[in-house]
mmCIF file of C-alpha atoms in Angstrom:
data_model
loop_
_atom_site.group_PDB
_atom_site.id
_atom_site.type_symbol
_atom_site.label_atom_id
_atom_site.label_comp_id
_atom_site.label_asym_id
_atom_site.label_seq_id
_atom_site.Cartn_x
_atom_site.Cartn_y
_atom_site.Cartn_z
ATOM 1 C CA MET A 2 0.000 0.000 0.000
ATOM 2 C CA ALA A 3 2.495 2.605 1.120
ATOM 3 C CA GLU A 4 5.289 3.149 -1.386
ATOM 4 C CA LYS A 5 8.587 4.360 -0.024
ATOM 5 C CA ASN A 6 9.296 7.619 -1.846
ATOM 6 C CA ASP A 7 10.268 11.213 -1.103
ATOM 7 C CA ASN A 8 6.970 12.219 0.511
ATOM 8 C CA TYR A 9 6.563 9.134 2.741
ATOM 9 C CA LYS A 10 7.500 9.123 6.435
ATOM 10 C CA LEU A 11 6.763 6.188 8.738
ATOM 11 C CA LEU A 12 5.560 7.329 12.170
ATOM 12 C CA ALA A 13 4.416 4.126 13.912
ATOM 13 C CA ASN A 14 4.628 0.448 13.071
ATOM 14 C CA ASN A 15 2.679 -2.424 14.641
ATOM 15 C CA LYS A 16 5.045 -5.417 14.526
ATOM 16 C CA LYS A 17 2.885 -7.348 16.973
ATOM 17 C CA ALA A 18 0.033 -7.442 14.444
ATOM 18 C CA TYR A 19 2.232 -9.410 12.039
ATOM 19 C CA PHE A 20 3.188 -11.767 14.878
ATOM 20 C CA ASP A 21 -0.394 -12.369 16.094
ATOM 21 C CA TYR A 22 -2.214 -12.484 12.725
ATOM 22 C CA PHE A 23 -1.864 -13.768 9.177
ATOM 23 C CA ILE A 24 -2.520 -10.481 7.343
ATOM 24 C CA GLU A 25 -4.610 -11.258 4.253
ATOM 25 C CA ASP A 26 -5.623 -7.863 2.890
ATOM 26 C CA LYS A 27 -4.564 -4.242 3.475
ATOM 27 C CA TRP A 28 -6.213 -0.855 3.006
ATOM 28 C CA GLU A 29 -5.028 2.718 3.300
ATOM 29 C CA ALA A 30 -7.313 4.973 5.321
ATOM 30 C CA GLY A 31 -7.262 8.623 6.214
ATOM 31 C CA ILE A 32 -7.774 9.583 9.838
ATOM 32 C CA GLU A 33 -9.917 12.345 11.298
ATOM 33 C CA LEU A 34 -7.776 14.453 13.662
ATOM 34 C CA VAL A 35 -7.990 17.879 15.296
ATOM 35 C CA GLY A 36 -5.264 20.546 15.003
ATOM 36 C CA THR A 37 -3.143 19.782 18.045
ATOM 37 C CA GLU A 38 -3.292 16.047 17.307
ATOM 38 C CA VAL A 39 -1.931 16.663 13.804
ATOM 39 C CA LYS A 40 1.013 18.620 15.221
ATOM 40 C CA SER A 41 1.762 15.891 17.741
ATOM 41 C CA VAL A 42 1.548 13.119 15.108
ATOM 42 C CA ARG A 43 3.862 15.017 12.757
ATOM 43 C CA MET A 44 6.399 15.114 15.606
ATOM 44 C CA GLY A 45 6.113 11.299 15.807
ATOM 45 C CA LYS A 46 4.317 11.083 19.157
ATOM 46 C CA VAL A 47 1.892 8.331 18.186
ATOM 47 C CA SER A 48 1.542 4.672 19.205
ATOM 48 C CA ILE A 49 -0.715 1.943 17.785
ATOM 49 C CA LYS A 50 0.569 -1.005 19.831
ATOM 50 C CA GLU A 51 -2.565 -1.593 21.896
ATOM 51 C CA SER A 52 -5.078 -0.321 19.349
ATOM 52 C CA TYR A 53 -7.762 -2.083 17.351
ATOM 53 C CA ILE A 54 -10.357 -1.143 14.747
ATOM 54 C CA LYS A 55 -14.135 -1.366 15.079
ATOM 55 C CA VAL A 56 -16.712 -1.205 12.283
ATOM 56 C CA ASP A 57 -19.905 0.548 13.429
ATOM 57 C CA GLY A 58 -22.518 0.601 10.676
ATOM 58 C CA TYR A 59 -21.023 2.613 7.821
ATOM 59 C CA GLU A 60 -18.247 4.086 9.936
ATOM 60 C CA VAL A 61 -14.867 2.690 10.992
ATOM 61 C CA TYR A 62 -13.126 3.775 14.204
ATOM 62 C CA ILE A 63 -9.637 3.197 15.562
ATOM 63 C CA ILE A 64 -9.748 2.673 19.312
ATOM 64 C CA GLY A 65 -6.804 2.776 21.701
ATOM 65 C CA MET A 66 -4.475 4.726 19.398
ATOM 66 C CA HIS A 67 -2.377 6.936 21.672
ATOM 67 C CA ILE A 68 -1.445 10.421 20.466
ATOM 68 C CA SER A 69 0.518 12.314 23.111
ATOM 69 C CA PRO A 70 -0.863 15.778 23.936
ATOM 70 C CA TYR A 71 0.877 18.648 22.126
ATOM 71 C CA GLU A 72 3.046 20.598 24.604
ATOM 72 C CA LYS A 73 1.893 24.028 23.426
ATOM 73 C CA GLY A 74 -1.734 22.986 22.931
ATOM 74 C CA ASN A 75 -3.033 23.830 26.455
ATOM 75 C CA ILE A 76 -6.881 23.877 26.393
ATOM 76 C CA PHE A 77 -7.111 22.675 22.791
ATOM 77 C CA ASN A 78 -5.620 19.235 23.573
ATOM 78 C CA ARG A 79 -7.974 16.275 23.365
ATOM 79 C CA ASP A 80 -8.024 12.946 25.193
ATOM 80 C CA PRO A 81 -4.957 10.970 23.979
ATOM 81 C CA LEU A 82 -6.933 7.704 23.721
ATOM 82 C CA ARG A 83 -10.207 8.959 22.234
ATOM 83 C CA PRO A 84 -11.737 6.927 19.353
ATOM 84 C CA ARG A 85 -10.875 8.425 15.963
ATOM 85 C CA LYS A 86 -12.828 7.981 12.768
ATOM 86 C CA LEU A 87 -11.092 6.404 9.776
ATOM 87 C CA LEU A 88 -11.915 7.716 6.316
ATOM 88 C CA LEU A 89 -12.708 4.983 3.791
ATOM 89 C CA HIS A 90 -15.005 4.584 0.800
ATOM 90 C CA LYS A 91 -18.386 2.957 1.383
ATOM 91 C CA GLN A 92 -17.495 -0.032 -0.826
ATOM 92 C CA GLU A 93 -14.316 -0.614 1.189
ATOM 93 C CA ILE A 94 -16.255 -0.443 4.468
ATOM 94 C CA ASN A 95 -18.795 -2.977 3.161
ATOM 95 C CA LYS A 96 -16.019 -5.355 2.093
ATOM 96 C CA ILE A 97 -14.257 -4.972 5.457
ATOM 97 C CA ALA A 98 -17.480 -5.475 7.436
ATOM 98 C CA GLY A 99 -18.225 -8.664 5.508
ATOM 99 C CA LYS A 100 -14.749 -10.057 6.186
ATOM 100 C CA VAL A 101 -14.743 -9.122 9.898
ATOM 101 C CA SER A 102 -18.101 -10.831 10.445
ATOM 102 C CA GLU A 103 -16.442 -14.187 9.596
ATOM 103 C CA LYS A 104 -15.152 -16.137 12.572
ATOM 104 C CA GLY A 105 -11.470 -15.736 13.402
ATOM 105 C CA TYR A 106 -10.888 -12.476 11.507
ATOM 106 C CA ALA A 107 -9.870 -9.182 13.081
ATOM 107 C CA LEU A 108 -9.172 -5.697 11.779
ATOM 108 C CA VAL A 109 -5.865 -4.282 13.037
ATOM 109 C CA PRO A 110 -3.837 -1.124 12.361
ATOM 110 C CA LEU A 111 -0.486 -1.944 10.770
ATOM 111 C CA GLN A 112 1.254 1.424 10.474
ATOM 112 C CA VAL A 113 0.764 5.176 10.633
ATOM 113 C CA TYR A 114 2.615 7.326 8.113
ATOM 114 C CA ILE A 115 2.620 10.674 6.354
ATOM 115 C CA LYS A 116 1.961 10.487 2.619
ATOM 116 C CA GLY A 117 2.345 13.879 1.009
ATOM 117 C CA ASN A 118 0.566 16.237 3.395
ATOM 118 C CA ARG A 119 -1.869 13.627 4.703
ATOM 119 C CA ILE A 120 -1.642 11.358 7.716
ATOM 120 C CA LYS A 121 -2.641 7.820 6.743
ATOM 121 C CA VAL A 122 -3.239 4.563 8.585
ATOM 122 C CA GLU A 123 -2.634 1.217 6.935
ATOM 123 C CA ILE A 124 -5.159 -1.302 8.221
ATOM 124 C CA GLY A 125 -5.200 -5.012 7.608
ATOM 125 C CA ILE A 126 -7.630 -7.852 7.962
ATOM 126 C CA GLY A 127 -6.010 -10.780 9.674
ATOM 127 C CA LYS A 128 -6.795 -14.289 10.790
ATOM 128 C CA GLY A 129 -5.521 -15.063 14.271
ATOM 129 C CA LYS A 130 -2.501 -17.326 14.621
ATOM 130 C CA LYS A 131 -2.444 -20.318 16.917
ATOM 131 C CA ASN A 132 0.415 -20.827 19.376
ATOM 132 C CA TYR A 133 2.179 -23.340 17.128
ATOM 133 C CA ASP A 134 2.037 -20.826 14.242
ATOM 134 C CA LYS A 135 3.677 -18.231 16.461
ATOM 135 C CA ARG A 136 6.426 -20.681 17.398
ATOM 136 C CA ASP A 137 7.022 -21.345 13.695
ATOM 137 C CA THR A 138 7.326 -17.600 13.082
ATOM 138 C CA ILE A 139 9.875 -17.262 15.885
ATOM 139 C CA ALA A 140 11.893 -20.200 14.502
ATOM 140 C CA LYS A 141 11.920 -18.719 10.968
ATOM 141 C CA ASN A 142 13.025 -15.320 12.271
ATOM 142 C CA ASP A 143 15.843 -16.970 14.259
ATOM 143 C CA GLN A 144 16.993 -18.836 11.147
ATOM 144 C CA LYS A 145 17.005 -15.624 9.078
ATOM 145 C CA ARG A 146 18.933 -13.772 11.771
ATOM 146 C CA GLU A 147 21.500 -16.570 12.032
ATOM 147 C CA ALA A 148 21.918 -16.718 8.242
ATOM 148 C CA MET A 149 22.454 -12.940 8.075
ATOM 149 C CA ARG A 150 25.013 -13.152 10.899
ATOM 150 C CA GLU A 151 26.946 -15.907 9.056
ATOM 151 C CA PHE A 152 26.723 -13.928 5.799
ATOM 152 C CA LYS A 153 28.208 -10.819 7.431
ATOM 153 C CA GLU A 154 30.967 -12.833 9.106
ATOM 154 C CA SER A 155 31.957 -14.387 5.776
ATOM 155 C CA PHE A 156 32.893 -10.932 4.458
ATOM 156 C CA LYS A 157 35.176 -10.026 7.387
#
């Protein structure tokens, strides 16, 4: 979804989502923010580790996304954990709602980034992993890390 080019800046990444779920499909969504939240996000003070996404009728909300209050915002600062509306097309929302209604599927935020002048959230639909799947993932990551270590040592 998010191409790495000149006007792309990654702000937050949710590695745990890739560990806990098999991500099957991804969407790019805008996010509805107020002024001081935008300033704080642009400074990189955002976290999506404990957040999830809820579909409510024809609207999609991200819940638990933490945006630290802007230091110079005083009375204009909002609650750091308030639910925020995600901006998607109606057809996308219908497709997502149909997928989430199936057993075992969850909608999770994958990353927050700036694309051009806009703040975007990449969301993914994922099927939950079992414990043995998670162990397999850990084993594969260890093998990759060991292979990279041996590869680097071979050039010394």
